[in-house]
Tab-separated table of C-alpha atoms in Angstrom:
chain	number	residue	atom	x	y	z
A	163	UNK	CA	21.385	9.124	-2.337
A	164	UNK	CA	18.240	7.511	-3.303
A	165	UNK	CA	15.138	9.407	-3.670
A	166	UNK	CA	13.174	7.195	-1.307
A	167	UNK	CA	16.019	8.296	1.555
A	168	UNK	CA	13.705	11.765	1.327
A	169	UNK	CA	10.157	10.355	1.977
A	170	UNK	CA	7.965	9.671	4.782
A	171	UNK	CA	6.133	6.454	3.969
A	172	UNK	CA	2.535	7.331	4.532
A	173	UNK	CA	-0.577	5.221	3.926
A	174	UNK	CA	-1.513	5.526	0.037
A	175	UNK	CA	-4.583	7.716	0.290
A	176	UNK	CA	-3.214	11.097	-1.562
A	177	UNK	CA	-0.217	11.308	-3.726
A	178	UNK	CA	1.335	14.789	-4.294
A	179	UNK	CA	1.982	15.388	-7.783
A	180	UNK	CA	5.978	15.620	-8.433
A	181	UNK	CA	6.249	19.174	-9.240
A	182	UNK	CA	4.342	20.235	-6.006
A	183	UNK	CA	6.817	18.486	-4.184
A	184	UNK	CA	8.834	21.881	-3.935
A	185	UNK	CA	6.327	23.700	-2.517
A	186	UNK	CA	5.132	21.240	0.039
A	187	UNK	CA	8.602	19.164	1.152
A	188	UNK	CA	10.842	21.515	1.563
A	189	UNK	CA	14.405	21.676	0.952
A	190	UNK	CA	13.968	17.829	1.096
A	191	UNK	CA	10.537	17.729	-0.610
A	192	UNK	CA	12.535	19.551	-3.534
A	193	UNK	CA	15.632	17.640	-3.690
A	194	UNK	CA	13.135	14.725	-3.789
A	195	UNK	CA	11.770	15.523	-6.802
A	196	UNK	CA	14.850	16.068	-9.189
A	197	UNK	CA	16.220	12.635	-7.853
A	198	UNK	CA	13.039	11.349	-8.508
A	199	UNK	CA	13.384	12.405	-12.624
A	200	UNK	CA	16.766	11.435	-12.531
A	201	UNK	CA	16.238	8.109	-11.141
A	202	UNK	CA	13.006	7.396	-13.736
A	203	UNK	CA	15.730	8.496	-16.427
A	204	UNK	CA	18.136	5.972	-15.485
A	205	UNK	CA	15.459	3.444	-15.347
A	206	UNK	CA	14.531	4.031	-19.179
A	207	UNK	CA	18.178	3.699	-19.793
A	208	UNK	CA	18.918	0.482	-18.305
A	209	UNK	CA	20.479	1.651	-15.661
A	210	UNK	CA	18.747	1.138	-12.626
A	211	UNK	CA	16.653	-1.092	-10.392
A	212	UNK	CA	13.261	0.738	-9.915
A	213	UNK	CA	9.871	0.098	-11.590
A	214	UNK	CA	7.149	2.316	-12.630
A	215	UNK	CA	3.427	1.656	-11.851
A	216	UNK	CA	0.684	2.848	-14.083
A	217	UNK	CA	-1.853	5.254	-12.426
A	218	UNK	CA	-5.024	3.832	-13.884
A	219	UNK	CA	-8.665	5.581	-13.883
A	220	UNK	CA	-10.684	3.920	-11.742
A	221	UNK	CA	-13.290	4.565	-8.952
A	222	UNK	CA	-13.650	4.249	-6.212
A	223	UNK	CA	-10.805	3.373	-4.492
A	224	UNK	CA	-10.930	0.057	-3.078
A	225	UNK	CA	-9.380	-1.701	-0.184
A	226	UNK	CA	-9.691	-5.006	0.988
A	227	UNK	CA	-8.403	-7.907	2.887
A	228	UNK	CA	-8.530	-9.081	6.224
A	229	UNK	CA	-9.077	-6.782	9.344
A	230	UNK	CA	-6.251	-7.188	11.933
A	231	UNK	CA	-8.993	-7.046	14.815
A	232	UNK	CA	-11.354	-9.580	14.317
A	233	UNK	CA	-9.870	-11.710	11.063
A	234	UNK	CA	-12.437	-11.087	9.218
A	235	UNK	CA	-12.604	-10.402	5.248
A	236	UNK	CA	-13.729	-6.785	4.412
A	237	UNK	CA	-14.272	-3.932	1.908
A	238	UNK	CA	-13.458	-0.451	2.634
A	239	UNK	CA	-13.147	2.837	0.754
A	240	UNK	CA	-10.815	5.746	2.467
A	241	UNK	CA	-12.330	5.758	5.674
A	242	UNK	CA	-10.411	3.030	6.370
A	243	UNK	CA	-7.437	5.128	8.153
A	244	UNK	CA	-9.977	7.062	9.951
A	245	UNK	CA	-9.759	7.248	13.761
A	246	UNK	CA	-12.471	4.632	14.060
A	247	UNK	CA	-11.572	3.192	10.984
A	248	UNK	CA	-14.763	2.732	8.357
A	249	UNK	CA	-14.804	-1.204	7.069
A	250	UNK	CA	-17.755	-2.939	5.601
A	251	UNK	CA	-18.286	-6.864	6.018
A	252	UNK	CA	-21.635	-7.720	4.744
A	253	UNK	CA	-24.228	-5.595	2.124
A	254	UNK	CA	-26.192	-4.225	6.009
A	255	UNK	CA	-22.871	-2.361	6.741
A	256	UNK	CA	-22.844	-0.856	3.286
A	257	UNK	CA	-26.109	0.032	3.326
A	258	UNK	CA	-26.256	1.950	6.158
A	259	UNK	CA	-22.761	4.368	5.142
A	260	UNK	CA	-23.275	4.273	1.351
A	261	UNK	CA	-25.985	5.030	-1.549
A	262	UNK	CA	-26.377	4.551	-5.246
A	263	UNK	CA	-23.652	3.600	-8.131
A	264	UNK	CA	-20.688	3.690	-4.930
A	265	UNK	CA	-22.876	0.585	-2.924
A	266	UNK	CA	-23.568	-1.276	-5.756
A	267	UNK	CA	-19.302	-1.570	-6.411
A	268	UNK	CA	-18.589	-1.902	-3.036
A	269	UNK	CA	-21.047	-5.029	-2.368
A	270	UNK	CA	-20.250	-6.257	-5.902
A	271	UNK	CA	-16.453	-6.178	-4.211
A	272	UNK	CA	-17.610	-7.843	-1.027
A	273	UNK	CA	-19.058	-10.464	-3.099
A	274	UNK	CA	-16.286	-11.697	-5.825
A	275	UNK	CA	-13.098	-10.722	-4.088
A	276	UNK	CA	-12.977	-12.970	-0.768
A	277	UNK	CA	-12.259	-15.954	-3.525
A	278	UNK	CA	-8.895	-13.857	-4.062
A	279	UNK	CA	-7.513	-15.027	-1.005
A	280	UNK	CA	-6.057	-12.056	-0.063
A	281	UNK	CA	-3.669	-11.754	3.000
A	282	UNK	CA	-3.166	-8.447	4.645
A	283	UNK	CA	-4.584	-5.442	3.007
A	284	UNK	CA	-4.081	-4.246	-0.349
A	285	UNK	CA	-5.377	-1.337	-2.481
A	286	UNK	CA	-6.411	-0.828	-5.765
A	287	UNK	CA	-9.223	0.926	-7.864
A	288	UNK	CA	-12.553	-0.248	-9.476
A	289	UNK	CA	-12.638	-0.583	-13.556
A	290	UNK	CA	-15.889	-2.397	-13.974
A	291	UNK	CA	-18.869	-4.583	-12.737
A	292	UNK	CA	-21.630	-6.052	-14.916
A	293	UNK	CA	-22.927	-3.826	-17.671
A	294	UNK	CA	-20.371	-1.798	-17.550
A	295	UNK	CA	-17.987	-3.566	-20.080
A	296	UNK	CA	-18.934	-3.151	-23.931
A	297	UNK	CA	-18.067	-3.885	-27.424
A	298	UNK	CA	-16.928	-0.547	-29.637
A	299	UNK	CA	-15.648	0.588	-33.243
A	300	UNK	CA	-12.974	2.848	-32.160
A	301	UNK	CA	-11.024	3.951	-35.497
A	302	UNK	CA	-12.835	1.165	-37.665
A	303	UNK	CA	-11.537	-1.585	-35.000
A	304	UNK	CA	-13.363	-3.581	-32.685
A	305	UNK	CA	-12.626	-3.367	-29.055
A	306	UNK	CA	-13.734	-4.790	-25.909
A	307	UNK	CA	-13.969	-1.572	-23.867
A	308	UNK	CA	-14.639	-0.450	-20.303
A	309	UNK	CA	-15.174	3.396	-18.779
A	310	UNK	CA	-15.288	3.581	-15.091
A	311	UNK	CA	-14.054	7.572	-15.114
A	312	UNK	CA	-12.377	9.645	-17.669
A	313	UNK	CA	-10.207	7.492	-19.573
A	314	UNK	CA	-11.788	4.312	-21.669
A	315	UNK	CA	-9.650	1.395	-21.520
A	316	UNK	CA	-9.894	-0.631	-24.730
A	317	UNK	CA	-8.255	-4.403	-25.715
A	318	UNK	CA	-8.758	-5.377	-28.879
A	319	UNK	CA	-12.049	-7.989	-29.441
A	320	UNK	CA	-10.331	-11.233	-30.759
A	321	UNK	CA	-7.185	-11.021	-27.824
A	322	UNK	CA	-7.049	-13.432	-24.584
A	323	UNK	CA	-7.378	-9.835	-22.264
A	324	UNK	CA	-10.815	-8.820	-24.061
A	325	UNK	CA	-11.743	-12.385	-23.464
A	326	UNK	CA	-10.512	-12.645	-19.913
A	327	UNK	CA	-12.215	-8.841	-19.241
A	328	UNK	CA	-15.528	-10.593	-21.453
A	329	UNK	CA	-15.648	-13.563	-18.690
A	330	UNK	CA	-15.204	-11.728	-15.725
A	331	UNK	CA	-17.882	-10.257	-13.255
A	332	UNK	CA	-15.659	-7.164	-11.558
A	333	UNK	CA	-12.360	-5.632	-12.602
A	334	UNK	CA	-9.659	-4.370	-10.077
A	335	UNK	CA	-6.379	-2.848	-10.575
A	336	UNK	CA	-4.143	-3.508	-7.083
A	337	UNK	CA	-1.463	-0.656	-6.247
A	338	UNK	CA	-0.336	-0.717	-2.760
A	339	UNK	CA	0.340	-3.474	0.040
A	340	UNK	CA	-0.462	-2.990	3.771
A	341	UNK	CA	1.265	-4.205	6.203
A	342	UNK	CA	0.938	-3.982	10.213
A	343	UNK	CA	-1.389	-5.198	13.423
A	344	UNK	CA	-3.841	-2.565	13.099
A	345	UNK	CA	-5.028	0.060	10.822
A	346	UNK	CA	-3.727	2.801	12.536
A	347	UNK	CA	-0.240	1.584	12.641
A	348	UNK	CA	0.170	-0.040	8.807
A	349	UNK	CA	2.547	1.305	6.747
A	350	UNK	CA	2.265	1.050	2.628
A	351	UNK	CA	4.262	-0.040	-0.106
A	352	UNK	CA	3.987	0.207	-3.307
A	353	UNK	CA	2.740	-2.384	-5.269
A	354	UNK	CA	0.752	-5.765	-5.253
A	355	UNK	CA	2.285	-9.173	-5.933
A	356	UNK	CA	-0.969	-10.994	-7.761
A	357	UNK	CA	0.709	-13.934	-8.083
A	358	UNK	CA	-0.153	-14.545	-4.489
A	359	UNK	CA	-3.495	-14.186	-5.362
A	360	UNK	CA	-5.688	-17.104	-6.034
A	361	UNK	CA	-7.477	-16.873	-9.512
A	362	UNK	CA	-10.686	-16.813	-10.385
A	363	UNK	CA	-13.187	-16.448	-13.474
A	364	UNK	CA	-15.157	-13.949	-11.560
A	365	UNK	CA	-12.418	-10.946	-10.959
A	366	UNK	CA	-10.139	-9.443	-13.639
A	367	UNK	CA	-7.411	-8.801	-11.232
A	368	UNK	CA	-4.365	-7.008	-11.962
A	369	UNK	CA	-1.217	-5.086	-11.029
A	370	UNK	CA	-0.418	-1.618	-12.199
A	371	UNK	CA	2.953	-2.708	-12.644
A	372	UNK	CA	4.659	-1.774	-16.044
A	373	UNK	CA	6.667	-5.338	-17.579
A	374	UNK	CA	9.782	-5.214	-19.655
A	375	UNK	CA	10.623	-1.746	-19.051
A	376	UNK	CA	14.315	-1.579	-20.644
A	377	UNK	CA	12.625	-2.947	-23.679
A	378	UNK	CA	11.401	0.868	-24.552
A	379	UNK	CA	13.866	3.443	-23.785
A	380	UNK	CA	14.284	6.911	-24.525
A	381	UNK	CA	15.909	8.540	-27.623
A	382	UNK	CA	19.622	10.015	-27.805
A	383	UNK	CA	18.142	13.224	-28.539
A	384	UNK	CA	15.124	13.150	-24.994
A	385	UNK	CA	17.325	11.826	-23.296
A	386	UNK	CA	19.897	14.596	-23.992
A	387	UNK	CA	16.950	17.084	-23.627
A	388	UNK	CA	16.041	15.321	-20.197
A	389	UNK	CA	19.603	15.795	-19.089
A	390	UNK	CA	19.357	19.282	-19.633
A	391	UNK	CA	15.867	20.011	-18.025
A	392	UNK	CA	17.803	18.136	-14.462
A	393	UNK	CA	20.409	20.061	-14.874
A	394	UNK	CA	18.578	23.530	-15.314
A	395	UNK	CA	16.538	22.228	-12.564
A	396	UNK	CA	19.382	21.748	-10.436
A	397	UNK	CA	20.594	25.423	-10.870
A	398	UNK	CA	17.130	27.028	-9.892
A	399	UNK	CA	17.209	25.029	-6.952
A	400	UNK	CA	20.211	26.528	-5.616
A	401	UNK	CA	18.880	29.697	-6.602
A	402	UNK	CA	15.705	29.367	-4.244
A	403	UNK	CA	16.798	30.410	-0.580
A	404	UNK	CA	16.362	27.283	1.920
A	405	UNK	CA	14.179	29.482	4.494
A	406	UNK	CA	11.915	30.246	2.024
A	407	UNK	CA	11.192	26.693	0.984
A	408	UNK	CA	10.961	26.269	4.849
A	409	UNK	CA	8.525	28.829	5.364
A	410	UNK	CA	6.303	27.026	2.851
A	411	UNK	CA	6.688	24.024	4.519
A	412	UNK	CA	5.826	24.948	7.819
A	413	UNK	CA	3.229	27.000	6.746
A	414	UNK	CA	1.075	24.555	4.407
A	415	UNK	CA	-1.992	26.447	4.335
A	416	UNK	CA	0.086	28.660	2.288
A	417	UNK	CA	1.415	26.138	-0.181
A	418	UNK	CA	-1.838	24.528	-0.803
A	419	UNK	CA	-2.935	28.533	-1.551
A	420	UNK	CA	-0.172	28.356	-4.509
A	421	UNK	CA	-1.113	24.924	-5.242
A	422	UNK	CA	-4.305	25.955	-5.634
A	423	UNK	CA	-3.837	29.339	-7.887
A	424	UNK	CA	-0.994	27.271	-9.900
A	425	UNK	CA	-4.089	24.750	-10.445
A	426	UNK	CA	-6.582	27.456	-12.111
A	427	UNK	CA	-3.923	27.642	-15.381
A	428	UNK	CA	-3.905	23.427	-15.238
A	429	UNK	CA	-7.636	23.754	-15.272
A	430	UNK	CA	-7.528	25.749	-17.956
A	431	UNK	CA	-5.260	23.974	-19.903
A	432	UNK	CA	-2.460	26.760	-19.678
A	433	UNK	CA	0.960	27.147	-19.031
A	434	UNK	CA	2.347	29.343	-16.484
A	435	UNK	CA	4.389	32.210	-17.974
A	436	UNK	CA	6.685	34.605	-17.082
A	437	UNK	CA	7.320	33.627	-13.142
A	438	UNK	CA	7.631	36.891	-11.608
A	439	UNK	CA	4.280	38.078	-13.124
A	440	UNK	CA	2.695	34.845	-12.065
A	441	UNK	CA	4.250	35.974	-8.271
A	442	UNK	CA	2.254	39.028	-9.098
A	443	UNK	CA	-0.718	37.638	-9.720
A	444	UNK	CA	-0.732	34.655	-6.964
A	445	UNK	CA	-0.421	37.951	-4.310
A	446	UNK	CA	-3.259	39.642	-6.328
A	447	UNK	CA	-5.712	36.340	-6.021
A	448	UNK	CA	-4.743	35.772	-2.210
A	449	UNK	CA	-6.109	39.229	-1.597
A	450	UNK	CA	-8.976	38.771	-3.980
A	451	UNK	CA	-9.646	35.442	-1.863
A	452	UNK	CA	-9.428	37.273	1.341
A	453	UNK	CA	-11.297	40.681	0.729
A	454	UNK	CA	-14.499	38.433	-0.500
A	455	UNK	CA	-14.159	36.487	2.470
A	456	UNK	CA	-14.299	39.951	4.394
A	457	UNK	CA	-16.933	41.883	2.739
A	458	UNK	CA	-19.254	38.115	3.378
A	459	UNK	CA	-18.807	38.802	7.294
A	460	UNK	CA	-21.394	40.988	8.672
A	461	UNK	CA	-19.570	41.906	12.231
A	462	UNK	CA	-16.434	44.179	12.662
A	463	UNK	CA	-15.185	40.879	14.633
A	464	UNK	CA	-15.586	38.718	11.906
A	465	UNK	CA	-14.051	41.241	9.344
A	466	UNK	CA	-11.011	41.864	11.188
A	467	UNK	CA	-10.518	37.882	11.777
A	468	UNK	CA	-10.458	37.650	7.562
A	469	UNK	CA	-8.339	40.491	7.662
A	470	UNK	CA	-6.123	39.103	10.389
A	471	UNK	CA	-5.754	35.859	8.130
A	472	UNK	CA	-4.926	37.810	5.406
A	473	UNK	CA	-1.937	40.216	7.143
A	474	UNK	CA	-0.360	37.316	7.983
A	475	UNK	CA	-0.093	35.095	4.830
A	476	UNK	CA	0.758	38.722	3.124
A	477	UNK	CA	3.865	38.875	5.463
A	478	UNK	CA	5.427	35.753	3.995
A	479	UNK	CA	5.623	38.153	0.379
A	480	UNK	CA	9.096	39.502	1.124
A	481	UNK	CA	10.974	40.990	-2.011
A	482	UNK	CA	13.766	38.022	-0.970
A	483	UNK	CA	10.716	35.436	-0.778
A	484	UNK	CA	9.098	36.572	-3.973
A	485	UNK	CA	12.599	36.185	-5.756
A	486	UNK	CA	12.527	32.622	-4.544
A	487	UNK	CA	9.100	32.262	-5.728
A	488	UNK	CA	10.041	33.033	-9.092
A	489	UNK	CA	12.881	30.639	-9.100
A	490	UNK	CA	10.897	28.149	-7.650
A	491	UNK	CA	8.062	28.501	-10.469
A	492	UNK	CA	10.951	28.486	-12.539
A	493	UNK	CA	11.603	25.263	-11.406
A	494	UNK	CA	7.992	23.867	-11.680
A	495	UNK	CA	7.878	24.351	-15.134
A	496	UNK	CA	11.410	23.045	-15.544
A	497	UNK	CA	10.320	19.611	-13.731
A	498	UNK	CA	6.970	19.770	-15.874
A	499	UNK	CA	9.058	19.215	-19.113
A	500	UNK	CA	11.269	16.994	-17.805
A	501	UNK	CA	9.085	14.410	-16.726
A	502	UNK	CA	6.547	15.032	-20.200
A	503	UNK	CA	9.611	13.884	-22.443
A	504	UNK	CA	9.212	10.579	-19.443
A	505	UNK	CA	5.860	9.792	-19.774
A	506	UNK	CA	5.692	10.126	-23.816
A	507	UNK	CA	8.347	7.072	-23.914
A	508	UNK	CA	6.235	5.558	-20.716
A	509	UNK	CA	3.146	5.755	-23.104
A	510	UNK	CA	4.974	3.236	-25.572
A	511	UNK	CA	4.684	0.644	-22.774
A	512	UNK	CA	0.782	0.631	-22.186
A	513	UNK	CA	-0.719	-3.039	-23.062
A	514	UNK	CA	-4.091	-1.526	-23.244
A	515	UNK	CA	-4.970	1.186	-25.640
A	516	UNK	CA	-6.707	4.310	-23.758
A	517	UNK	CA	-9.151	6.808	-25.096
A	518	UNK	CA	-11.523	9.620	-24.251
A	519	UNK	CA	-15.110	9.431	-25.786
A	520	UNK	CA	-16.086	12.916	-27.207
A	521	UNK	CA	-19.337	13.667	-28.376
A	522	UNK	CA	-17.624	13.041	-32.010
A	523	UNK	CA	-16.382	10.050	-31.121
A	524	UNK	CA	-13.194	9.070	-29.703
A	525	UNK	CA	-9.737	10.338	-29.235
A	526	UNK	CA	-6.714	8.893	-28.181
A	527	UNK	CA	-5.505	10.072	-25.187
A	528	UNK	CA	-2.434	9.073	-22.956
A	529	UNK	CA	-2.307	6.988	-19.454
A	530	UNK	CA	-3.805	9.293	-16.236
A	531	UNK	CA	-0.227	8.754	-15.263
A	532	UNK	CA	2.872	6.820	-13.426
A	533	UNK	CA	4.004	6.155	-9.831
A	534	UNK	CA	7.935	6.379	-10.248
A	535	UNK	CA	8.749	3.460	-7.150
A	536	UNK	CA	12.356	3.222	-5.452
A	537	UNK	CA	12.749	-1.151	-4.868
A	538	UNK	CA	14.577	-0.959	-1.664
A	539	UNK	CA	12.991	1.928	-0.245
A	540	UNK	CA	9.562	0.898	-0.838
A	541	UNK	CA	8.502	5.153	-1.622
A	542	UNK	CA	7.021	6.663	-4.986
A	543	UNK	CA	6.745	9.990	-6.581
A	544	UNK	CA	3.384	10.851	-9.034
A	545	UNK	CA	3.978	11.557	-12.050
A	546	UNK	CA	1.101	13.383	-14.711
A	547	UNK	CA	0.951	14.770	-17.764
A	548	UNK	CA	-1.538	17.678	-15.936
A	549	UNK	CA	-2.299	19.447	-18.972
A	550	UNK	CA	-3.873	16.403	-20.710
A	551	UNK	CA	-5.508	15.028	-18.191
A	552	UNK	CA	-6.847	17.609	-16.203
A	553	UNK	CA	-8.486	18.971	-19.190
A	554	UNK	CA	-9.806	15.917	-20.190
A	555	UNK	CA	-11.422	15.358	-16.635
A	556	UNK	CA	-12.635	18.990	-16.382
A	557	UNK	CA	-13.906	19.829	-19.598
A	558	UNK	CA	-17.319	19.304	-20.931
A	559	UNK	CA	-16.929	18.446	-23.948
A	560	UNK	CA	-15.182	15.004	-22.757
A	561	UNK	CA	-18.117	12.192	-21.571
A	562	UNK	CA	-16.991	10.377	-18.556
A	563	UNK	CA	-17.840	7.182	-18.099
A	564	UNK	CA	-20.581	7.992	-15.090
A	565	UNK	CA	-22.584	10.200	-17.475
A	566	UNK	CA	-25.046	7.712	-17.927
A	567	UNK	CA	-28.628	7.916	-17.574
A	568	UNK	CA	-29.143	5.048	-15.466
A	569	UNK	CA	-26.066	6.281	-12.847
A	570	UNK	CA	-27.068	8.132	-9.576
């Protein structure tokens, strides 16, 4: 069974990343996720039909086309799938939602894309506008660079890209296509076809797609260590009791609790250890979370509603749930190195060379990530090397490309 068969298409706003598919999706949600390596395996060996996007760095998200309603051209950012969805079709309607560096992009966007031609909606992120595209020495070579977030995207000076990003006014990478009669009621998929898009001098429009991707594939030695990540994988999974998984998945206040405490090691650029201490301590930080959220209440009413909140998540910490917490951080980290030994051959792919600037200069860094994408089913899976990025977006001591003096 495919992957895809195990995912609810949903509109392309928030992505979960692969290994937090077990706690969120359930048995499903988990079974999701090991098909999703295996299939991204098979696809570096040759052996099957799916494609990978790249996840580039870019802000803010963009969305644009034609609104269902009226059949007008637009701009929108996320608000888009609101109730009363948020759309902007002229600089007044910007002005009057949005301030600073974010309305300066999104009338730049209302300017240069309607030449595009686009039909329906489609999605994709910002990279640059004017002034925001330079010439750098990066490693005693000259590249034509750009830094809309945490990554800088560099093409080397002399090559037809650098010229074709030199020439342009805006840059946009497209990820997702919407289809449907209203905004309410379109459903995604993933990826753009550009070559339905009409050119122009003014945009430096691309895909995220990756080309020619049986021309890199994986070693005999990753894949062999691949093969034996799934298959570890596949024996914690049996070890984790279904109703557990269920209870998580019913219960997502709790899971985004774990996601959230798994997240403070990411942040920190650590791994988790041993799994049943880390089950230890995820119990010890609920509390911690809770009893500060008592002692701030200043009524016995609003105490005993903190502590009320508390008792009840606390109930879920059975010894036979805790066991099948440990198996299922067990897993985690088994799905982590799986899908590293992926992305290091994805890496090979990348047409454009990425880097962080430092305040010593720069340093290579990898792609933010890769959207793993079924063909027939239409569905994708996220796929990040957390450890690297994450620190590179959280740390100090790595300049992102809106620390500038002249940004709001």
């Amino acid at each position: 069974m495919s992957f895809a068969e195990f995912i609810t298409e949903q509109k392309n706003t928030h992505m979960t990343h692969i290994e937090d598919k077990v706690i969120y999706g359930g048995v499903k949600g988990t079974r999701q996720a090991i098909l999703a390596l295996r299939e991204l395996r098979d696809m570096l060996k040759g052996e099957h039909s799916g494609s990978v996007s790249v996840k580039w760095d870019g802000a803010p998200a963009i969305f644009a086309g034609i609104d269902p309603r009226d059949g007008n051209f637009f701009v929108a950012k996320k608000g888009i799938f609101n109730k009363n969805p948020k759309v902007y079709k002229s600089d007044a309607d910007v002005d009057a939602d949005a301030s600073g560096d974010l309305a300066a992009k999104l009338k730049l966007a209302l300017r240069y894309l309607p030449a595009l031609g686009i039909k329906g909606v489609i999605q994709g992120d910002f990279l640059f506008g004017p002034g925001d595209v330079k010439t750098k020495k990066i490693k005693g070579e000259s590249y034509t660079t750009f830094h809309p977030n945490t990554i800088v995207y560099a093409l080397p000076s002399q090559s037809a890209g650098a010229k074709s990003v030199k020439a342009s006014k805006i840059g946009i990478v497209w990820h997702t296509t919407y289809k449907g009669n209203s905004f309410e009621s379109m459903r995604a998929s993933y990826g753009v076809d550009v070559s339905k898009l009409k050119p122009t001098r003014a945009v430096w429009s691309q895909d995220a797609m990756l080309r020619d991707l049986t021309n890199v594939t994986m070693s005999k030695k990753d894949t062999e260590i691949v093969n034996e990540h799934l298959s570890k994988a596949g024996f914690l999974f049996n070890k984790i009791a279904g109703t557990t998984l269920s209870q998580l998945e019913s219960n997502q206040q709790l899971a985004q609790h774990i996601e959230t405490y798994n997240n403070t090691f990411v942040r920190k650029g650590q791994v988790i250890g041993d799994s049943a201490r880390h089950v230890s301590g995820l119990i010890k930080w609920i509390r911690a979370k809770y009893q500060k959220e008592i002692d701030s209440r200043k009524t016995d009413r609003g105490k005993a509603t903190q502590q009320q909140k508390l008792d009840k998540l606390l109930a879920f910490f059975s010894e036979d749930n805790k066991m099948s917490l440990k198996h299922m951080f067990d897993l985690q980290k088994v799905i982590v190195l799986a899908k590293l030994k992926l992305i290091n051959t994805l890496n090979k792919l990348s047409s454009v060379s990425t880097f962080v600037k430092t305040r010593n200069g720069y340093k290579v860094t990898g792609e933010e990530g890769y959207v793993a994408i079924d063909k027939i089913g239409g569905d994708a899976v996220k796929i990040v090397d957390r450890m690297e990025f994450s620190y590179n977006n959280f740390s100090p001591d790595i300049l992102k490309g809106w620390d500038k003096p002249t940004r709001n």
